[in-house]
Short mmCIF file of C-alpha atoms in Angstrom, two decimals:
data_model
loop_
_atom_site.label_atom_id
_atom_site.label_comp_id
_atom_site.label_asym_id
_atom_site.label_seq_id
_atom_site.Cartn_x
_atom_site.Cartn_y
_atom_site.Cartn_z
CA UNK A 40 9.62 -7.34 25.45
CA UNK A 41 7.19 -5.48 23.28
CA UNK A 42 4.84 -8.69 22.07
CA UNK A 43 5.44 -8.12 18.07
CA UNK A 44 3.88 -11.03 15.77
CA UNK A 45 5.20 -9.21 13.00
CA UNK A 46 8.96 -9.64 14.25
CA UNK A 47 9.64 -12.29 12.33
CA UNK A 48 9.25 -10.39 8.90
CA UNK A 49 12.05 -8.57 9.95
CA UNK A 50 15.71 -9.19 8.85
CA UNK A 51 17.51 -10.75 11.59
CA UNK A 52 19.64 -8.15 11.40
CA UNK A 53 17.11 -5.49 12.48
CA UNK A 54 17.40 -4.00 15.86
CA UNK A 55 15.22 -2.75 18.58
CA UNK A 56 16.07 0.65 17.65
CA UNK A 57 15.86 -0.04 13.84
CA UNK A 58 12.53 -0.79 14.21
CA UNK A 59 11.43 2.44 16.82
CA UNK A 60 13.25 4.72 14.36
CA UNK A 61 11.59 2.80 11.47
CA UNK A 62 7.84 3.02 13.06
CA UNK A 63 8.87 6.74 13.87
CA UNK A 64 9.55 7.54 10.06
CA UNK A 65 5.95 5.80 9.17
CA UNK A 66 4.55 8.28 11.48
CA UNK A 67 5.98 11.41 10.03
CA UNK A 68 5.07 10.06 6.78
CA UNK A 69 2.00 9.22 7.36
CA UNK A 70 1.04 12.77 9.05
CA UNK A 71 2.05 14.70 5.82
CA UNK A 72 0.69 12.69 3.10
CA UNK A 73 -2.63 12.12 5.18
CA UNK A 74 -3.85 15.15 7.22
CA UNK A 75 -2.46 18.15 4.25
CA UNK A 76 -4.84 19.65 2.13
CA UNK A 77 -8.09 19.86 4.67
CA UNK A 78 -10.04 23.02 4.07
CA UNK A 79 -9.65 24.94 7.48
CA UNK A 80 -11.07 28.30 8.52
CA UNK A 81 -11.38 28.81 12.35
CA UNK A 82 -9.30 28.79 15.04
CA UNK A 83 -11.04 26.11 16.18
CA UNK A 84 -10.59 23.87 13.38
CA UNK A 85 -7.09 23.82 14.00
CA UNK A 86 -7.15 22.64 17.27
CA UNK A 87 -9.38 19.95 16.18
CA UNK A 88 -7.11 18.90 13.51
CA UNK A 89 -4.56 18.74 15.67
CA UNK A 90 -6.32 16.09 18.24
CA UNK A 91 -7.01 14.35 15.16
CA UNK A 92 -3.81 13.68 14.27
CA UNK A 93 -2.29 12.94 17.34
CA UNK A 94 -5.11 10.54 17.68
CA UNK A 95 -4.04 9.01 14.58
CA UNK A 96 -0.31 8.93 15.22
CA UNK A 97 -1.30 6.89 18.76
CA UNK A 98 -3.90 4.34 16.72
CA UNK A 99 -0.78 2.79 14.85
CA UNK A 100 1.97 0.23 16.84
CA UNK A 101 4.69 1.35 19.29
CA UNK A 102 3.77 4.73 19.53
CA UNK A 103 3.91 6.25 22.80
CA UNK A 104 2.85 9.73 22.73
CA UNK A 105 2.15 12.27 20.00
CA UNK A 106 1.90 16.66 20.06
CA UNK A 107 0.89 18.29 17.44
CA UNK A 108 0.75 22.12 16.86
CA UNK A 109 -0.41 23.55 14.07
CA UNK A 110 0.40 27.38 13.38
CA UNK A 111 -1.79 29.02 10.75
CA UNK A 112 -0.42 33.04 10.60
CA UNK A 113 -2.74 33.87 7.61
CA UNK A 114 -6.10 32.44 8.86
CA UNK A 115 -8.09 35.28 7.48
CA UNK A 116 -11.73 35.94 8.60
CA UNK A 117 -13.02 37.65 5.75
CA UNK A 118 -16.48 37.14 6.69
CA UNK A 119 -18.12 38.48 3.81
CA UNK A 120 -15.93 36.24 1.22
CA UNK A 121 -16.75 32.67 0.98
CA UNK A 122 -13.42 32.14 -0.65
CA UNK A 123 -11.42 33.15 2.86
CA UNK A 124 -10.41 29.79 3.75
CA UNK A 125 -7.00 28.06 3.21
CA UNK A 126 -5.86 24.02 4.09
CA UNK A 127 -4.19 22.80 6.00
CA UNK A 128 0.12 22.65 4.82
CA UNK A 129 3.11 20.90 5.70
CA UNK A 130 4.92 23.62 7.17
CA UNK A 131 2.15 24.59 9.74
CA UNK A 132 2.41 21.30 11.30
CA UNK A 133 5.18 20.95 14.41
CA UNK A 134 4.87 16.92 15.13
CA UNK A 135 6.89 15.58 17.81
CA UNK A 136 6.19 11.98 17.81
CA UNK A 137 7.45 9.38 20.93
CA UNK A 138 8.23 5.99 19.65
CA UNK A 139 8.95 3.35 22.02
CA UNK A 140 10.38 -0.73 20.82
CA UNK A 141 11.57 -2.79 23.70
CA UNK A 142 14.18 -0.36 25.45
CA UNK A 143 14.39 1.86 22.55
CA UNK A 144 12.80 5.32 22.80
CA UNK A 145 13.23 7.64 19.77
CA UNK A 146 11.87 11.45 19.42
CA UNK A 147 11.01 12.41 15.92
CA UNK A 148 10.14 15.80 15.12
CA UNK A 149 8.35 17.56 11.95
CA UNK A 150 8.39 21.11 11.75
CA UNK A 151 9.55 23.51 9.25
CA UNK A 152 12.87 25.16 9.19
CA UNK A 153 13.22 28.60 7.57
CA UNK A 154 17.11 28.28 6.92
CA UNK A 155 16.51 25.01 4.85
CA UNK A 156 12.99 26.12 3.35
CA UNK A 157 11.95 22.84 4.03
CA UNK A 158 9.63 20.98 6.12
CA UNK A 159 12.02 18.57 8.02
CA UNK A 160 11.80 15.10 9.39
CA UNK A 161 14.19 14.49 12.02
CA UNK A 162 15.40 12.75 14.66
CA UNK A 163 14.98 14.38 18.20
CA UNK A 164 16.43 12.28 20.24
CA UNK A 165 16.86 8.32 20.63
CA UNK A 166 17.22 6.35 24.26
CA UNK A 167 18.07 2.99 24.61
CA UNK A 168 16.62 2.96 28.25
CA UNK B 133 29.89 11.01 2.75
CA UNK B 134 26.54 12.26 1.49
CA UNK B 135 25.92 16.15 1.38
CA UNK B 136 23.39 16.46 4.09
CA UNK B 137 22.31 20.52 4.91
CA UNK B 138 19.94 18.70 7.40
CA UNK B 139 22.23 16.98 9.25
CA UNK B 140 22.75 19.60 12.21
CA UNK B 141 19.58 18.94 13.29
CA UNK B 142 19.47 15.31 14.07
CA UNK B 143 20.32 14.31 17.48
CA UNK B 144 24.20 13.78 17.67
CA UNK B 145 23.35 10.53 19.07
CA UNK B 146 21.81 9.95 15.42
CA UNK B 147 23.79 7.09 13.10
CA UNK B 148 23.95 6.91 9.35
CA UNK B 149 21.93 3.46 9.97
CA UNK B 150 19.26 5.48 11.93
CA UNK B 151 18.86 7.97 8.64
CA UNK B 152 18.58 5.63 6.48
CA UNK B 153 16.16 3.41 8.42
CA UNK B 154 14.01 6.58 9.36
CA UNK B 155 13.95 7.71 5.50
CA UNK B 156 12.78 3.89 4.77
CA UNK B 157 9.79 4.45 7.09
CA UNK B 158 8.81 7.90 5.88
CA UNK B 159 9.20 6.69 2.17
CA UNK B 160 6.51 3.83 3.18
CA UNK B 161 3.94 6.04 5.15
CA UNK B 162 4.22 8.57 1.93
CA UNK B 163 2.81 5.39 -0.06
CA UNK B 164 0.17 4.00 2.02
CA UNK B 165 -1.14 7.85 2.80
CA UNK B 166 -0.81 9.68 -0.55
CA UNK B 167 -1.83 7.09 -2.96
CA UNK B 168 -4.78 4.38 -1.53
CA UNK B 169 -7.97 6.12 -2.27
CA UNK B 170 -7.05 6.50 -6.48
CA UNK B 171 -9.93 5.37 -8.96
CA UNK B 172 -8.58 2.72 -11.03
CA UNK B 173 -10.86 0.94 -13.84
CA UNK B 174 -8.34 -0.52 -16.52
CA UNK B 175 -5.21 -2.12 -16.13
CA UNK B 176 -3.44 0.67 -18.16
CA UNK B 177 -4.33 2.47 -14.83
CA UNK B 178 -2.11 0.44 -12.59
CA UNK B 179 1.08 -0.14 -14.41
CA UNK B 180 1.16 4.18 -14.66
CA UNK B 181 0.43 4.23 -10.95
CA UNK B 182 2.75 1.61 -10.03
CA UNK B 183 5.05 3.92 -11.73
CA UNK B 184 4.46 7.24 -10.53
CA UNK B 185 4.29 5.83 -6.91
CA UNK B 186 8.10 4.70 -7.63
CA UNK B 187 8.69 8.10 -8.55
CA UNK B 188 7.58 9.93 -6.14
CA UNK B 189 9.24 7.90 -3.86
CA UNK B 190 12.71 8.49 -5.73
CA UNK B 191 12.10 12.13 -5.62
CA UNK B 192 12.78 12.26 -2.00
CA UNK B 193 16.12 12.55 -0.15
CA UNK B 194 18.74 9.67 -0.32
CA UNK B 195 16.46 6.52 -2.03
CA UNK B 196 18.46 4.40 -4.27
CA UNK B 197 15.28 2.72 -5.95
CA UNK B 198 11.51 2.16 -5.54
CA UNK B 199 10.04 -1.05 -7.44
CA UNK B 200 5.83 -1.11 -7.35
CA UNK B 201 3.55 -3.76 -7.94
CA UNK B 202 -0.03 -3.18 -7.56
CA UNK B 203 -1.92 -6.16 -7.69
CA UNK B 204 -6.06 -5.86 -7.70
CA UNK B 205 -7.33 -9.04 -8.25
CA UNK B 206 -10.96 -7.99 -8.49
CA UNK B 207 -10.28 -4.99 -11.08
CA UNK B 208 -13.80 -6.52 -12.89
CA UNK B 209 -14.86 -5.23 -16.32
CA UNK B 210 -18.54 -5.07 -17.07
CA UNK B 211 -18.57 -2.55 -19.76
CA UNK B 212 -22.16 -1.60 -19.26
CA UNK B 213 -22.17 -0.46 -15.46
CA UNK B 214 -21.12 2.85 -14.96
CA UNK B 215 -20.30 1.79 -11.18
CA UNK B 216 -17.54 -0.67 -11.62
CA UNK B 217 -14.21 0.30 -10.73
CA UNK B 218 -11.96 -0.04 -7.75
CA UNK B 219 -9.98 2.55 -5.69
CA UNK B 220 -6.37 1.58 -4.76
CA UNK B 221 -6.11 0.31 -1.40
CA UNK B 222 -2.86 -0.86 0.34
CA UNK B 223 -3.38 -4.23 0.63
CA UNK B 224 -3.47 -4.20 -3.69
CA UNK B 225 0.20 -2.70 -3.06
CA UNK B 226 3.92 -4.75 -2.88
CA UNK B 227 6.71 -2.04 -2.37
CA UNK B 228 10.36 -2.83 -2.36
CA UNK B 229 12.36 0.88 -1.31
CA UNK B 230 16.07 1.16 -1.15
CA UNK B 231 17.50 3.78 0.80
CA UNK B 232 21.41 4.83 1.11
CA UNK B 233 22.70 7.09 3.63
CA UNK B 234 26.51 7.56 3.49
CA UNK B 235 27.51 3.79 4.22
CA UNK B 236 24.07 2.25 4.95
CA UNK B 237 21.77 0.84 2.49
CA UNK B 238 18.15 -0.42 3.64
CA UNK B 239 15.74 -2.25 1.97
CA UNK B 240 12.29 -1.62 3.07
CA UNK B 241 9.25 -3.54 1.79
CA UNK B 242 5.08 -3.01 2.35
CA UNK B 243 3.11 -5.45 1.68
CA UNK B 244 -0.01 -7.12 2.49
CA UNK B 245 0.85 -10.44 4.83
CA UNK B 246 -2.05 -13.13 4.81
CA UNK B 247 -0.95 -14.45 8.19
CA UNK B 248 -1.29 -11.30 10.19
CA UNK B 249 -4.26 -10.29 8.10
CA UNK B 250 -2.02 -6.62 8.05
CA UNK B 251 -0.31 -4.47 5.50
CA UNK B 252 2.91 -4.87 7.25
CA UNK B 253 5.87 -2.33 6.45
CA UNK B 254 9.29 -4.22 7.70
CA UNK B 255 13.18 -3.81 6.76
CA UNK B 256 13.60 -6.52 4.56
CA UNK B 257 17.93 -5.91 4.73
CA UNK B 258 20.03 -3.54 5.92
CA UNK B 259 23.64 -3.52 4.87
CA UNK B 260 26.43 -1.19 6.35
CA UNK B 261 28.89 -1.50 3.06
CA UNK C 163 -30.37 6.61 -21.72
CA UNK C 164 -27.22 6.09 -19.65
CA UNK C 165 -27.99 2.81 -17.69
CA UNK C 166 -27.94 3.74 -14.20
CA UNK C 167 -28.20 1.46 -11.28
CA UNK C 168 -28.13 4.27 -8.81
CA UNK C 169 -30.61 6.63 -10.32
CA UNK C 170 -33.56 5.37 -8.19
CA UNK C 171 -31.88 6.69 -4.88
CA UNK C 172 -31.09 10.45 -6.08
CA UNK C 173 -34.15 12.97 -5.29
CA UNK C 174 -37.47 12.63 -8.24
CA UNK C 175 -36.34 16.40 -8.55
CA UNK C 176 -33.16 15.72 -9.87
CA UNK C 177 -32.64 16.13 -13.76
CA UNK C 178 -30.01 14.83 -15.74
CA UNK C 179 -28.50 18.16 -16.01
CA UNK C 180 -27.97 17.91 -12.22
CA UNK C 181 -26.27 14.83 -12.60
CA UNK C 182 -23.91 15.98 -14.88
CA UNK C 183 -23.11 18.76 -12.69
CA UNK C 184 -22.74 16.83 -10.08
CA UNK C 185 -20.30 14.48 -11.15
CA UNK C 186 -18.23 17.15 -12.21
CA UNK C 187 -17.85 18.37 -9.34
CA UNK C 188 -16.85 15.39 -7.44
CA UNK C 189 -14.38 14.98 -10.32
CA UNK C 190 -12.81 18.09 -9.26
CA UNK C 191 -13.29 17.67 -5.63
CA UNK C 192 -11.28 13.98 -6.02
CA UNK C 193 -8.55 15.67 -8.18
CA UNK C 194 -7.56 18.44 -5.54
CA UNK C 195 -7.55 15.72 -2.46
CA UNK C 196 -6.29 12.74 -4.18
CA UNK C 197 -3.00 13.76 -5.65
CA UNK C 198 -2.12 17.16 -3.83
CA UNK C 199 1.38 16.25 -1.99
CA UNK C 200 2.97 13.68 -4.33
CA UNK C 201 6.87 14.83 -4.25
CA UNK C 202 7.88 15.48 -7.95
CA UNK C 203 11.49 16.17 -8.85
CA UNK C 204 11.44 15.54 -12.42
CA UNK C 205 9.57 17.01 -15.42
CA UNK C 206 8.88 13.25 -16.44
CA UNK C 207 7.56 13.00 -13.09
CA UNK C 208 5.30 15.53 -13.93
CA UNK C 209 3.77 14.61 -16.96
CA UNK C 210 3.07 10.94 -15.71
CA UNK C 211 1.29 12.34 -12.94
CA UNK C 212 -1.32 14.26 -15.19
CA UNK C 213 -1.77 10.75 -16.93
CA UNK C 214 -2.53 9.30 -13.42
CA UNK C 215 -5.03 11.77 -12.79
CA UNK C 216 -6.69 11.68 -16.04
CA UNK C 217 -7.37 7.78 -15.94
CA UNK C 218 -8.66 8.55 -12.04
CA UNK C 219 -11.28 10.76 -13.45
CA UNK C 220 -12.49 8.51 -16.31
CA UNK C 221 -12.18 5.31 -14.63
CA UNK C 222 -15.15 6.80 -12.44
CA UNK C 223 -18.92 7.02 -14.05
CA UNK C 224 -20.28 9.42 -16.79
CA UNK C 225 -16.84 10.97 -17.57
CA UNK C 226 -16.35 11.36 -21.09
CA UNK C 227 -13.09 13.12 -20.97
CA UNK C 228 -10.29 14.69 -19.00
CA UNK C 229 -7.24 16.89 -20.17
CA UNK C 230 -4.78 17.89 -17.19
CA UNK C 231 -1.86 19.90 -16.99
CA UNK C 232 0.46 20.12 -14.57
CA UNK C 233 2.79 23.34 -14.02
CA UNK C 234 5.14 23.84 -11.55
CA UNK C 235 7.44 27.01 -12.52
CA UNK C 236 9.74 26.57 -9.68
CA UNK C 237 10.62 22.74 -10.34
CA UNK C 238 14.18 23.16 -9.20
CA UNK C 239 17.46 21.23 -10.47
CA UNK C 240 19.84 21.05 -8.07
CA UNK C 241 22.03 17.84 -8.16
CA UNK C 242 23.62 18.21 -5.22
CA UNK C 243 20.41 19.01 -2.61
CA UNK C 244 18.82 16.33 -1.86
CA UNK C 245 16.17 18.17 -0.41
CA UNK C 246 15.28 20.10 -3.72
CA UNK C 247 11.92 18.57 -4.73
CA UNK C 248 8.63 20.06 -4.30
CA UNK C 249 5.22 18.61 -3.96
CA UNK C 250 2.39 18.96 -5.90
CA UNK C 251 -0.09 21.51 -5.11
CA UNK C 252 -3.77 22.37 -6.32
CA UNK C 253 -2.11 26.23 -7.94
CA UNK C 254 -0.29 23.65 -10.10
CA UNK C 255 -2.94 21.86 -11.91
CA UNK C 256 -5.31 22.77 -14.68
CA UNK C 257 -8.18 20.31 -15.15
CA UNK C 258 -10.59 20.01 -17.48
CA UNK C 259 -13.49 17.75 -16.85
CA UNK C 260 -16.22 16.67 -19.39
CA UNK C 261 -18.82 14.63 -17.74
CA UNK C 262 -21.61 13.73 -19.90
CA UNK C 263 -25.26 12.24 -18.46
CA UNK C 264 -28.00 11.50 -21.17
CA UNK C 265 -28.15 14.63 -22.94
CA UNK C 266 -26.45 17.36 -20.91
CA UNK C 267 -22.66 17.96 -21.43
CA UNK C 268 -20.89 19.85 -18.61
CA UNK C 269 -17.11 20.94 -18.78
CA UNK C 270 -15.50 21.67 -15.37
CA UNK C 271 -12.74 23.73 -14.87
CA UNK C 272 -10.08 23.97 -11.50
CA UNK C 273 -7.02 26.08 -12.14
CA UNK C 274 -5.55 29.13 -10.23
CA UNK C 275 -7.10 32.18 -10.96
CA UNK C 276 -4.41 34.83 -10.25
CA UNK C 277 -7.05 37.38 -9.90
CA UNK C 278 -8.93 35.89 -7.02
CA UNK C 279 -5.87 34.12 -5.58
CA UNK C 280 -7.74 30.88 -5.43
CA UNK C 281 -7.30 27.22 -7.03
CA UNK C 282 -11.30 27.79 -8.75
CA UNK C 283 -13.16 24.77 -9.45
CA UNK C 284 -15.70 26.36 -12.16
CA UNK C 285 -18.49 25.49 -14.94
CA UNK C 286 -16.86 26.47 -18.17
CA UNK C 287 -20.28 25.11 -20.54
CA UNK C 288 -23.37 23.08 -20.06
CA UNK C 289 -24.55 21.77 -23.29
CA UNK C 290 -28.13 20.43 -23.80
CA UNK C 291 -27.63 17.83 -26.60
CA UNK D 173 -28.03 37.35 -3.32
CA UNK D 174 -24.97 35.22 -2.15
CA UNK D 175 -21.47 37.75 -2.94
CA UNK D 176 -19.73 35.71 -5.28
CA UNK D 177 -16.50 37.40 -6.58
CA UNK D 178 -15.86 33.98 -9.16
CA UNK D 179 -19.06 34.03 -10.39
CA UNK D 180 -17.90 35.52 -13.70
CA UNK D 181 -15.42 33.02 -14.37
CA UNK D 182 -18.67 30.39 -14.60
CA UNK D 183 -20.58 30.07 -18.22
CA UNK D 184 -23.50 31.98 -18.64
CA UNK D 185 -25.73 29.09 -18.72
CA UNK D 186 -24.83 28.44 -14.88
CA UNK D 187 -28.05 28.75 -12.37
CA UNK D 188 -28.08 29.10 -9.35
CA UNK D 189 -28.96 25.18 -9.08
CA UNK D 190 -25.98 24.18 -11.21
CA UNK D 191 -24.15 26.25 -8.47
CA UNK D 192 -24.86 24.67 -5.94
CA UNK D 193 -25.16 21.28 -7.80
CA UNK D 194 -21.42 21.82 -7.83
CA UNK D 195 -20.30 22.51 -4.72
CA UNK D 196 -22.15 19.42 -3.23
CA UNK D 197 -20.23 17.12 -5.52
CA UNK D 198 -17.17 19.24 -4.63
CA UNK D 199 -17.84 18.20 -0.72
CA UNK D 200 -18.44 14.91 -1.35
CA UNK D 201 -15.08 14.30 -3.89
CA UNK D 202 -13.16 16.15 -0.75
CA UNK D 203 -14.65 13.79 1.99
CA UNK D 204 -14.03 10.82 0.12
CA UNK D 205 -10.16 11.63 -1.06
CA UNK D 206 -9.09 13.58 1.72
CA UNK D 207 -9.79 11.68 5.14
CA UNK D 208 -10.13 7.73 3.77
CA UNK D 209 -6.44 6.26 5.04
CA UNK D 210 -6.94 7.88 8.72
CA UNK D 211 -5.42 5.33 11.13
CA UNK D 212 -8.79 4.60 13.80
CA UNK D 213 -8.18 2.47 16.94
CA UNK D 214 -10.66 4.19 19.58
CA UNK D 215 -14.13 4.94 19.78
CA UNK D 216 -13.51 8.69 20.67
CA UNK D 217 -11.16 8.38 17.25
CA UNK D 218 -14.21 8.18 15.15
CA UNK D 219 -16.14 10.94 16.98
CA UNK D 220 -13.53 13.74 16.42
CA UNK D 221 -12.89 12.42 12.71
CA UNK D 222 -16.80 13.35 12.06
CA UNK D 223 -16.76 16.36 13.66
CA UNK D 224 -12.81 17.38 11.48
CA UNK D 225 -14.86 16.28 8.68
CA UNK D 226 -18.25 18.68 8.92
CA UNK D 227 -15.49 21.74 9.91
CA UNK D 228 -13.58 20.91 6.63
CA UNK D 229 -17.02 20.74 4.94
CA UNK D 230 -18.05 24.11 6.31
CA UNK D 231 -15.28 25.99 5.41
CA UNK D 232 -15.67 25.96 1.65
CA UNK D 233 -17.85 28.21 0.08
CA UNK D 234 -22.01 28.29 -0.06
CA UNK D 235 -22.09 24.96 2.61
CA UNK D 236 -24.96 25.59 4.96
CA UNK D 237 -24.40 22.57 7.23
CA UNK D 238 -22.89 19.01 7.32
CA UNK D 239 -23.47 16.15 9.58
CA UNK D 240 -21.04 13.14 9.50
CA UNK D 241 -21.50 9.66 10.77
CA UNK D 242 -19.07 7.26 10.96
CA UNK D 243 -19.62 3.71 11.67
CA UNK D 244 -17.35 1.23 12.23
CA UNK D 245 -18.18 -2.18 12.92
CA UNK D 246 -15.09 -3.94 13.39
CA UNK D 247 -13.33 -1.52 15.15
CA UNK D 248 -11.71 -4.01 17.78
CA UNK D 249 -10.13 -3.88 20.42
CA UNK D 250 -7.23 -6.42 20.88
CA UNK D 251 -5.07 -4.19 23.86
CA UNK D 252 -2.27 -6.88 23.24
CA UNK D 253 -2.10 -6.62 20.28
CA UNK D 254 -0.24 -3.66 18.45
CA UNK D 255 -1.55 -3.94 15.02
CA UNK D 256 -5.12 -4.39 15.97
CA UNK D 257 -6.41 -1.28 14.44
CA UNK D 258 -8.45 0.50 11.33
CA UNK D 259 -8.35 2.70 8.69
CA UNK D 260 -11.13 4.85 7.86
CA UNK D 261 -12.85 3.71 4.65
CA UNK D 262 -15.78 5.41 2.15
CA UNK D 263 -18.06 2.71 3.20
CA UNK D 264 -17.50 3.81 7.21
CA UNK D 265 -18.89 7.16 6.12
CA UNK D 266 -22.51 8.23 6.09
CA UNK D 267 -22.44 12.27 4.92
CA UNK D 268 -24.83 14.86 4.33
CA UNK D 269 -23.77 18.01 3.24
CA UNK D 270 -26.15 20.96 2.72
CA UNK D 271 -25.13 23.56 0.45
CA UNK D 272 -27.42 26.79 -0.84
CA UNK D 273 -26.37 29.22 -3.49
CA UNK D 274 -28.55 32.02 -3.73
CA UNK D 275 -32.07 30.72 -3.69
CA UNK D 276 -31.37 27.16 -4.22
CA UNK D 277 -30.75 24.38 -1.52
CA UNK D 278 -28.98 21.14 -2.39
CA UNK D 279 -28.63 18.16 0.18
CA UNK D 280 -26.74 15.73 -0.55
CA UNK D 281 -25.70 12.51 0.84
CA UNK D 282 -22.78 9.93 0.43
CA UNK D 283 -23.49 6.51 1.98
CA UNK D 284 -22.44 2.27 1.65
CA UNK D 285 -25.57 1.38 -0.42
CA UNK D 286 -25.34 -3.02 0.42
CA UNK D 287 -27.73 -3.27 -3.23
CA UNK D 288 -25.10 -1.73 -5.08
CA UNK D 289 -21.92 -2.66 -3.15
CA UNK D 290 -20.94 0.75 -3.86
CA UNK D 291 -20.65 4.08 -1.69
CA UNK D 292 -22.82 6.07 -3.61
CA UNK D 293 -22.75 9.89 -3.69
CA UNK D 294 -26.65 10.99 -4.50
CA UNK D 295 -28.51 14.08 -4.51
CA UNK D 296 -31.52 13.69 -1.82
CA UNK D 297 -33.30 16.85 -2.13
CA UNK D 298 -33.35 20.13 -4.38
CA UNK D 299 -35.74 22.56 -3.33
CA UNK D 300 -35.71 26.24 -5.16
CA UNK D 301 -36.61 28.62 -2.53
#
């Protein structure tokens, strides 16, 4: 058993898997509302950004792994304009976040999907092992 | 059964519970990472906070309601120094989120829990109706 | 003379026109990373939001004023898509910021410049009262 | 002189100094409202937030250099337990952002000052070249 001194907050009724799917939507939510908006300009910014955030992702309970790509298509290098830079968006981040509560493993996944024009949360894929 | 264009992508493995306990936790990392960090000065300030933080929170797929209470017990007032104001941090915030997918409601709840000296986020109910 | 605490650690070169300058710009430099992201589905939403903001700015020191507003053209109204809300982004605020330090008045400016194709942050007067 | 294709949109009363006056308090208002929140647990955490931070810093306009500390006393380390970690806080933060607009160079600094309890954004030097 994962050792949880917060478990008792919970309602009773709250599951093992409840709780990894729970942490796993704290994780997306965090990555959006946290990391968007930093100025970026190099390719190696974005890589850096990247570790960051999975670095992040890992610092907070129950998580057990954490990619992060970030695709930028219109990173200009304008080198002559000190206005060439853009920040970092929602729908250049691809997240796929590993969760893990007692025997419960859960796969969450940010990334945005052209057909929706949104940048969806979802769930991956959940184990109970 | 709620009108979900989304939907295809979850794992088929994925319940109506899961959704709306995922949602819950994405609702409560939006909070803690979009809004700590504000300048706040007068009470006036809080109350408007508390309610755009509900907002925003409502503005987001399948949430029922959002009540906010920000409590900053050290919002001083010395008139004469230019320097004193607060910035909202999470442990000033108590949020109560209620999220409905199809047949599943969960309440989700963030606050600050003296015990654990942590800003705990934890399912407070969940109810398949 | 604005009673200042701080004043002693900022550079004998520094003039109170430098100050004001200053300020404004971390006025405008809080605006874009503060609030950029909050999901907004309403037009109330939206006007509560500029109040927000304008209270963050004068709550810290030397502001004197602040006028935002907030427009998002594409602030869609589907009922039945959950997913149609959109987030706040820097192209969809206009600030203006009047700091004022002893005698020097400076009014900041951030607001998309269609020209330039850039969310500009500029100095729009600098009085000497 | 610096190519500046927004430099009309500024008053004519703007110097060079105000300039650059500017876009140090823009840097600083960014630092503070953009990476406060980040979820720290190791020290390797703190050393790839600093270096995020001086990229982001760097890739706005007229910044000649940035160097970021970030000190964390308390970061502990509790293996067993799950919610022993951080968030990154102003007062972890010791900037200095260098920024030159034509002939003028600004350095500016953002640090915990204990006298004032405050983190205090200050201009350190201002030399016209």
């Amino acid at each position: 058993m994962t050792s949880d001194p917060a478990a008792k907050y919970f309602s009773g009724k709250t599951t093992s898997r409840d709780r990894a799917v729970f942490e796993a939507g704290i994780a997306i939510g965090m990555i959006v509302h946290q990391f968007t908006g930093i100025p970026v300009k190099r390719p190696e910014d974005i890589e850096l950004i990247g570790k960051v955030i999975e670095n992040a992702v890992k610092a907070q309970p129950f998580r057990e792994d954490a990619k992060i790509e970030i695709r930028i298509g219109d990173l200009s290098s304008s080198p002559g304009n000190p206005y060439s830079y853009t920040t970092l968006k929602t729908r250049h981040i691809d997240a796929r976040i590993v969760v893990r509560y007692n025997n419960v493993r859960v796969v969450a996944r940010l990334r945005y999907i052209p057909e929706l024009d949104f940048n969806l949360a979802y769930i991956e894929d959940i184990e109970e092992l």
